[in-house]
Short mmCIF file of C-alpha atoms and ligand atoms in Angstrom, two decimals:
data_model
loop_
_atom_site.label_atom_id
_atom_site.label_comp_id
_atom_site.label_asym_id
_atom_site.label_seq_id
_atom_site.Cartn_x
_atom_site.Cartn_y
_atom_site.Cartn_z
CA MET A 1 -68.26 51.67 -40.46
CA VAL A 2 -67.68 48.31 -38.31
CA LEU A 3 -69.91 45.82 -38.99
CA THR A 4 -70.75 43.11 -36.28
CA ILE A 5 -69.83 40.04 -37.98
CA VAL A 6 -72.17 36.58 -36.64
CA VAL A 7 -69.71 34.21 -37.14
CA ILE A 8 -70.25 29.97 -37.51
CA ASP A 9 -70.87 28.78 -33.75
CA TYR A 10 -68.71 26.25 -34.35
CA LYS A 11 -69.09 24.50 -31.16
CA ARG A 12 -72.95 23.83 -31.40
CA MET A 13 -73.27 23.15 -34.72
CA CYS A 14 -70.56 20.76 -35.09
CA GLU A 15 -72.54 19.10 -31.67
CA GLU A 16 -75.70 19.27 -33.80
CA ALA A 17 -74.00 17.55 -37.15
CA LEU A 18 -73.13 14.77 -34.89
CA GLN A 19 -76.88 13.80 -34.41
CA LEU A 20 -77.90 14.43 -37.54
CA THR A 21 -77.78 11.04 -39.25
CA ASP A 22 -78.96 9.05 -36.34
CA GLY A 23 -82.10 8.13 -37.53
CA LEU A 24 -80.17 7.27 -41.09
CA GLU A 25 -80.36 3.53 -42.18
CA LEU A 26 -77.50 3.11 -44.33
CA ALA A 27 -76.41 -0.57 -45.31
CA PRO A 28 -72.72 -1.31 -45.14
CA PHE A 29 -71.05 -0.71 -48.45
CA LYS A 30 -67.77 -1.70 -49.86
CA PRO A 31 -67.19 0.50 -52.75
CA HIS A 32 -64.51 0.30 -55.42
CA ASN A 33 -64.11 4.32 -55.34
CA ILE A 34 -66.03 7.33 -53.58
CA VAL A 35 -66.81 10.50 -55.76
CA PHE A 36 -67.91 13.50 -53.63
CA ALA A 37 -70.12 16.02 -55.60
CA GLY A 38 -70.71 19.48 -54.48
CA MET A 39 -69.70 23.42 -55.77
CA GLY A 40 -68.43 26.12 -53.34
CA GLY A 41 -69.27 25.74 -49.42
CA SER A 42 -71.10 22.36 -49.87
CA GLY A 43 -68.53 21.14 -52.35
CA ILE A 44 -65.53 21.81 -49.79
CA SER A 45 -66.70 18.98 -47.60
CA GLY A 46 -65.93 16.38 -49.66
CA ASP A 47 -62.12 18.10 -50.22
CA LEU A 48 -62.06 18.24 -46.57
CA VAL A 49 -63.04 14.64 -45.80
CA LYS A 50 -60.47 13.32 -48.52
CA ASP A 51 -58.14 15.16 -46.37
CA ILE A 52 -58.69 13.12 -43.22
CA ALA A 53 -59.56 9.79 -45.29
CA THR A 54 -56.67 8.13 -45.16
CA ASP A 55 -57.56 4.77 -44.23
CA VAL A 56 -60.64 4.26 -46.64
CA GLY A 57 -58.21 2.21 -49.13
CA VAL A 58 -59.98 3.34 -52.04
CA PRO A 59 -59.60 6.39 -54.65
CA ILE A 60 -61.64 9.30 -53.74
CA GLY A 61 -62.21 11.91 -56.35
CA VAL A 62 -63.88 15.05 -56.12
CA SER A 63 -66.37 16.30 -58.93
CA LYS A 64 -66.60 20.03 -59.35
CA ASP A 65 -68.34 20.06 -62.45
CA TYR A 66 -71.54 19.31 -64.21
CA THR A 67 -69.84 16.13 -65.62
CA LEU A 68 -69.86 12.88 -63.33
CA PRO A 69 -66.23 10.77 -63.33
CA PRO A 70 -65.91 8.34 -66.01
CA TYR A 71 -65.27 5.56 -63.67
CA ALA A 72 -68.16 6.18 -61.59
CA ASP A 73 -70.64 2.97 -61.36
CA SER A 74 -72.68 0.47 -59.62
CA GLU A 75 -68.96 -0.03 -57.24
CA THR A 76 -69.15 3.38 -56.93
CA LEU A 77 -70.34 5.71 -53.41
CA PHE A 78 -71.64 8.91 -54.65
CA VAL A 79 -72.16 11.53 -51.96
CA CYS A 80 -73.74 14.65 -53.33
CA THR A 81 -73.96 18.14 -50.97
CA SER A 82 -75.71 21.31 -51.96
CA TYR A 83 -76.58 22.97 -49.28
CA SER A 84 -79.49 24.45 -51.51
CA GLY A 85 -80.24 21.89 -52.83
CA ASN A 86 -80.70 23.56 -56.43
CA THR A 87 -76.96 24.38 -57.64
CA GLU A 88 -77.07 22.98 -61.17
CA GLU A 89 -73.87 21.13 -61.68
CA THR A 90 -74.30 19.21 -58.73
CA LEU A 91 -77.94 18.31 -59.47
CA THR A 92 -76.38 17.45 -63.03
CA GLN A 93 -74.29 14.67 -61.57
CA PHE A 94 -76.90 13.56 -58.96
CA VAL A 95 -79.17 12.22 -61.97
CA GLU A 96 -75.97 10.56 -64.09
CA ALA A 97 -75.33 9.06 -60.92
CA TYR A 98 -78.94 7.39 -60.92
CA LYS A 99 -79.01 6.64 -64.20
CA ARG A 100 -75.64 4.73 -63.90
CA GLY A 101 -76.35 3.06 -60.66
CA CYS A 102 -74.01 4.41 -58.20
CA ARG A 103 -74.70 4.18 -54.32
CA ILE A 104 -76.07 7.40 -53.86
CA VAL A 105 -75.94 9.59 -50.43
CA ALA A 106 -77.24 12.95 -50.58
CA ILE A 107 -76.59 15.73 -48.05
CA THR A 108 -79.07 19.14 -48.11
CA SER A 109 -81.22 21.45 -46.43
CA GLY A 110 -83.92 21.59 -49.39
CA GLY A 111 -84.69 22.06 -52.70
CA LYS A 112 -84.39 19.74 -55.56
CA LEU A 113 -81.60 17.16 -54.43
CA LEU A 114 -84.04 16.88 -51.04
CA GLU A 115 -87.21 16.39 -53.41
CA TRP A 116 -85.62 14.16 -56.34
CA SER A 117 -83.87 11.76 -53.58
CA GLN A 118 -86.93 11.15 -51.25
CA ARG A 119 -89.21 10.54 -54.70
CA LEU A 120 -86.34 8.19 -55.30
CA ASN A 121 -85.81 6.82 -51.98
CA ILE A 122 -82.47 7.59 -52.13
CA PRO A 123 -80.67 8.04 -48.63
CA VAL A 124 -80.91 11.56 -47.37
CA VAL A 125 -79.14 13.62 -44.72
CA LYS A 126 -81.70 17.06 -43.83
CA LEU A 127 -79.50 19.52 -42.56
CA PRO A 128 -80.89 22.72 -40.87
CA THR A 129 -82.51 25.60 -42.48
CA GLY A 130 -81.07 29.22 -42.44
CA TYR A 131 -77.30 29.37 -42.94
CA LEU A 132 -75.55 30.12 -45.73
CA PRO A 133 -73.76 27.39 -47.39
CA ARG A 134 -70.12 27.95 -46.34
CA ASP A 135 -71.44 28.60 -43.02
CA SER A 136 -73.21 24.94 -42.64
CA LEU A 137 -69.49 23.19 -42.99
CA PRO A 138 -69.98 21.61 -39.54
CA TYR A 139 -72.92 20.04 -40.54
CA LEU A 140 -72.00 19.44 -44.26
CA PHE A 141 -68.91 17.69 -43.06
CA PHE A 142 -69.63 15.64 -39.89
CA SER A 143 -72.99 14.67 -42.24
CA VAL A 144 -70.74 13.12 -44.50
CA THR A 145 -67.86 11.02 -41.77
CA GLY A 146 -71.29 9.76 -40.32
CA CYS A 147 -73.00 8.50 -43.45
CA MET A 148 -69.09 6.71 -44.19
CA GLU A 149 -68.69 5.62 -40.73
CA LYS A 150 -72.20 4.41 -40.71
CA MET A 151 -71.63 2.00 -44.35
CA GLY A 152 -68.37 0.89 -42.90
CA ILE A 153 -65.61 3.15 -44.64
CA GLY A 154 -63.20 4.60 -42.79
CA ASN A 155 -62.67 5.51 -38.98
CA TYR A 156 -63.69 9.22 -37.96
CA ASP A 157 -62.35 8.68 -34.23
CA GLY A 158 -60.68 12.10 -34.05
CA THR A 159 -63.97 13.59 -34.21
CA ARG A 160 -63.97 13.62 -30.20
CA GLU A 161 -60.67 15.01 -29.72
CA PHE A 162 -61.52 17.63 -32.42
CA MET A 163 -64.63 18.40 -29.85
CA GLU A 164 -62.78 18.84 -27.21
CA LEU A 165 -59.85 20.45 -28.37
CA LEU A 166 -62.11 23.22 -30.18
CA PRO A 167 -62.94 25.70 -27.18
CA THR A 168 -59.14 25.95 -26.44
CA ILE A 169 -57.76 27.06 -29.53
CA ASP A 170 -56.69 30.74 -28.92
CA LEU A 171 -57.88 32.70 -31.69
CA GLN A 172 -55.79 35.91 -30.97
CA PRO A 173 -52.84 34.69 -32.84
CA VAL A 174 -55.27 34.40 -35.91
CA ASN A 175 -56.86 38.20 -35.20
CA ASN A 176 -53.22 39.70 -35.28
CA ILE A 177 -52.19 37.66 -38.33
CA ALA A 178 -55.60 39.43 -40.05
CA ASP A 179 -55.07 42.72 -38.59
CA SER A 180 -51.05 42.26 -40.01
CA VAL A 181 -52.56 41.73 -43.73
CA LYS A 182 -55.88 43.58 -43.75
CA GLY A 183 -54.31 46.24 -46.31
CA SER A 184 -53.23 43.45 -48.78
CA PRO A 185 -54.25 43.45 -52.49
CA ILE A 186 -53.89 39.46 -52.37
CA LEU A 187 -53.16 37.01 -49.66
CA THR A 188 -51.38 33.78 -50.62
CA PHE A 189 -51.42 30.52 -48.54
CA TYR A 190 -49.05 27.82 -48.39
CA GLY A 191 -49.34 24.47 -47.22
CA PRO A 192 -48.19 20.48 -47.37
CA SER A 193 -50.40 18.95 -50.05
CA LYS A 194 -52.71 16.50 -47.13
CA PHE A 195 -53.96 19.70 -46.37
CA SER A 196 -54.93 20.44 -50.01
CA GLY A 197 -58.96 20.49 -48.55
CA VAL A 198 -57.93 22.69 -46.26
CA LEU A 199 -56.03 25.42 -48.52
CA LYS A 200 -58.75 25.73 -50.71
CA ARG A 201 -61.38 26.16 -48.05
CA VAL A 202 -59.04 28.98 -46.32
CA LYS A 203 -58.77 31.00 -49.75
CA SER A 204 -62.43 30.07 -50.56
CA GLN A 205 -63.68 31.78 -47.31
CA ILE A 206 -61.60 34.72 -47.83
CA ASN A 207 -62.46 35.29 -51.32
CA GLU A 208 -66.32 35.19 -50.11
CA ASN A 209 -66.50 36.15 -46.73
CA ALA A 210 -63.62 39.43 -46.55
CA LYS A 211 -64.38 39.63 -50.34
CA MET A 212 -60.89 39.37 -51.02
CA ILE A 213 -58.23 38.21 -53.81
CA ALA A 214 -56.33 35.08 -52.34
CA ARG A 215 -54.43 32.05 -53.81
CA ALA A 216 -53.13 28.68 -52.48
CA GLU A 217 -50.45 26.94 -53.53
CA GLU A 218 -49.04 23.23 -52.11
CA LEU A 219 -45.96 22.08 -51.01
CA PRO A 220 -43.71 20.41 -52.33
CA GLU A 221 -45.00 21.09 -55.76
CA LEU A 222 -44.81 25.11 -55.09
CA ASN A 223 -41.00 23.95 -54.49
CA HIS A 224 -40.58 23.03 -58.42
CA ASN A 225 -42.71 26.61 -59.47
CA GLU A 226 -43.91 29.09 -57.97
CA VAL A 227 -40.44 29.62 -55.82
CA VAL A 228 -39.05 30.54 -59.07
CA ALA A 229 -41.10 33.74 -58.98
CA TYR A 230 -39.78 35.47 -56.08
CA GLU A 231 -36.24 35.02 -58.09
CA VAL A 232 -36.06 38.06 -59.70
CA HIS A 233 -38.22 40.50 -57.98
CA GLY A 234 -39.10 39.24 -54.88
CA TYR A 235 -42.17 40.66 -53.63
CA PRO A 236 -41.48 41.82 -49.91
CA GLU A 237 -45.29 43.60 -49.46
CA LEU A 238 -46.84 40.65 -50.13
CA PRO A 239 -47.98 38.25 -47.15
CA VAL A 240 -47.76 34.67 -47.11
CA ILE A 241 -49.13 32.69 -44.44
CA PHE A 242 -48.00 28.86 -43.84
CA LEU A 243 -50.37 26.62 -42.27
CA GLN A 244 -48.12 24.50 -40.33
CA ASP A 245 -48.23 20.77 -38.82
CA ARG A 246 -46.58 20.55 -35.24
CA ASP A 247 -45.49 16.98 -36.31
CA GLU A 248 -44.43 17.61 -39.48
CA GLY A 249 -41.44 15.48 -40.80
CA ARG A 250 -37.75 16.33 -41.83
CA GLU A 251 -38.80 17.14 -45.43
CA MET A 252 -41.68 19.29 -44.87
CA THR A 253 -39.87 21.24 -42.52
CA GLU A 254 -36.92 22.37 -44.64
CA ARG A 255 -38.88 23.14 -47.25
CA VAL A 256 -40.96 25.81 -45.41
CA ARG A 257 -38.38 26.96 -43.74
CA PHE A 258 -36.38 27.46 -47.53
CA THR A 259 -39.50 28.67 -49.16
CA ARG A 260 -40.25 31.42 -46.24
CA LYS A 261 -36.61 32.63 -46.80
CA THR A 262 -37.05 32.64 -50.36
CA VAL A 263 -40.37 34.79 -50.09
CA GLY A 264 -38.97 37.27 -47.87
CA GLY A 265 -39.79 38.81 -44.91
CA ASN A 266 -43.89 39.12 -44.95
CA THR A 267 -44.61 35.62 -43.65
CA TYR A 268 -47.18 34.07 -40.99
CA ASP A 269 -48.18 30.58 -39.84
CA ILE A 270 -51.60 29.11 -38.30
CA TRP A 271 -50.72 25.91 -36.89
CA THR A 272 -52.48 22.77 -36.32
CA HIS A 273 -53.57 21.51 -32.92
CA GLY A 274 -54.15 17.63 -31.86
CA SER A 275 -52.98 14.74 -33.13
CA SER A 276 -55.06 13.23 -35.20
CA ILE A 277 -55.60 14.07 -38.74
CA LEU A 278 -58.95 15.11 -38.20
CA ALA A 279 -58.62 17.51 -35.62
CA LYS A 280 -55.64 18.84 -37.64
CA VAL A 281 -57.60 19.64 -40.25
CA MET A 282 -60.97 20.82 -38.76
CA SER A 283 -58.30 23.06 -36.76
CA LEU A 284 -57.11 25.06 -39.42
CA VAL A 285 -60.34 25.12 -40.86
CA TYR A 286 -61.60 26.77 -37.83
CA GLN A 287 -58.77 29.31 -37.77
CA GLY A 288 -58.92 30.04 -41.44
CA ASP A 289 -62.55 30.41 -40.94
CA HIS A 290 -62.19 33.03 -38.05
CA LEU A 291 -59.00 34.90 -40.53
CA SER A 292 -61.64 35.26 -42.67
CA PHE A 293 -64.53 36.65 -40.55
CA LYS A 294 -62.05 38.67 -38.69
CA LEU A 295 -60.97 40.14 -42.10
CA ALA A 296 -64.57 41.05 -43.00
CA GLU A 297 -65.19 42.88 -40.10
CA ILE A 298 -61.71 44.96 -40.07
CA ARG A 299 -62.68 45.98 -43.49
CA GLY A 300 -66.28 46.85 -42.72
CA ILE A 301 -67.35 44.36 -45.47
CA ASN A 302 -70.76 42.63 -45.30
CA ARG A 303 -69.70 38.89 -45.47
CA GLU A 304 -73.35 37.88 -46.71
CA GLN A 305 -73.67 38.82 -49.35
CA ILE A 306 -72.31 37.29 -52.64
CA LYS A 307 -74.06 39.07 -55.32
CA THR A 308 -71.55 38.01 -58.05
CA ILE A 309 -72.18 34.21 -57.53
CA ASP A 310 -76.19 34.95 -57.00
CA GLY A 311 -75.58 36.81 -59.93
CA ILE A 312 -74.28 33.87 -62.52
CA LYS A 313 -76.57 31.47 -60.75
CA ASN A 314 -79.95 33.69 -61.98
CA GLU A 315 -78.62 34.03 -65.49
CA LEU A 316 -78.14 30.40 -65.87
CA GLU A 317 -81.34 29.92 -64.62
CA ARG A 318 -82.24 31.09 -68.37
CA LEU A 319 -81.27 27.74 -69.83
CA ASN A 320 -83.10 25.64 -67.69
CA THR A 321 -81.07 23.21 -66.82
CA VAL A 322 -82.59 21.89 -64.11
CA ALA A 323 -86.11 21.89 -65.03
CA THR A 324 -84.76 19.23 -68.50
CA LEU A 325 -82.64 17.14 -65.71
CA GLU A 326 -86.70 17.15 -63.86
CA LYS A 327 -88.34 16.12 -67.11
CA GLU A 328 -85.46 13.81 -67.86
CA LEU A 329 -86.03 12.08 -64.51
CA GLU A 330 -89.67 11.83 -64.85
CA SER A 331 -89.26 10.76 -68.64
CA MET A 332 -87.40 8.07 -67.06
CA ASN A 333 -90.34 7.13 -64.95
CA LEU A 334 -88.00 6.83 -62.12
CA SER A 335 -90.66 8.25 -59.50
CA SER A 336 -91.16 5.21 -57.26
O1 LIG B 1 -70.81 29.51 -49.95
C1 LIG B 1 -71.62 29.74 -50.88
O2 LIG B 1 -72.78 30.45 -50.80
C2 LIG B 1 -71.28 29.38 -52.12
O3 LIG B 1 -69.68 28.78 -52.18
C3 LIG B 1 -72.44 28.28 -52.51
O4 LIG B 1 -71.58 26.89 -51.27
C4 LIG B 1 -72.35 27.52 -53.72
O5 LIG B 1 -72.57 28.19 -54.86
C5 LIG B 1 -72.80 26.23 -54.37
O6 LIG B 1 -74.23 26.28 -53.80
P1 LIG B 1 -75.08 25.20 -52.54
O7 LIG B 1 -74.03 25.02 -51.52
O8 LIG B 1 -76.39 25.73 -52.46
O9 LIG B 1 -74.63 23.99 -53.78
#
């Protein structure tokens, strides 16, 4: 069975995303550090912004659990992302960030995150409804960069470059990779640590959309452990896909060459486009996302269904974590 896959309309969504923060009032802020909180398809926006925000001059943490990092305080910019607005790990951090006096910005399409932010007068970007959380990435990503730009944190000039080159990216090479690796039990992605967020995104997209096991490792670190795994047996049947930057330095180029040789035959490459870090990161994300859609299509997988994620969320609801948080907010008499 071949399913017709509705894929993300990146161009339209990116254009809309750039307007989402237009009416939002955000005073300038010079944080001592930044924490992005969010899970899964929402949380990845923090990882990606961390990849591109190389000029903000303060440490950036991405927090994917119930606990807010210990260093978060009134000098922290806390960016809270949940597409549904009802993810309990994210909401738990939101309440803690409020108690610690962090400067909070929320990004959501609804749920408790929208309700609580409005009640507490916390700036909130309201995303369009009706998407899968992971499909809403253009909205999430450009809402985060839009808010940071408004507060005077970092420079996002690469946005224009990405928007211009997006329609020119040829997806045929990615289709060819999908065709070659479709039968593999596991996909491995290697790439430089400057693309740490992209590696996480492509792995998760393969998991959630194509329902395949995938793994991602960073260079140069994998040259200090993972490569040894190929010494005894080699795994020529397991494909390895390299995320590659056309402007890579000599050392990394040499590491990729060495690693490819070590891995043996079955390797592929997905290349960056553009010259800014934002364009490079988002062009890789675009192609990685497409790879996951194409694999879902070829393998006849319903990419929208995520029974196990929904199942664990339903199971956990029995513990009443969100209701308890709500009561805590009420008992603190925090409604404005
Ligand atoms: O893509 C998905 O559906 C998931 O990874 C969700 O993003 C994740 O479960 C968190 O939910 P939300 O994005 O609504 O906070």
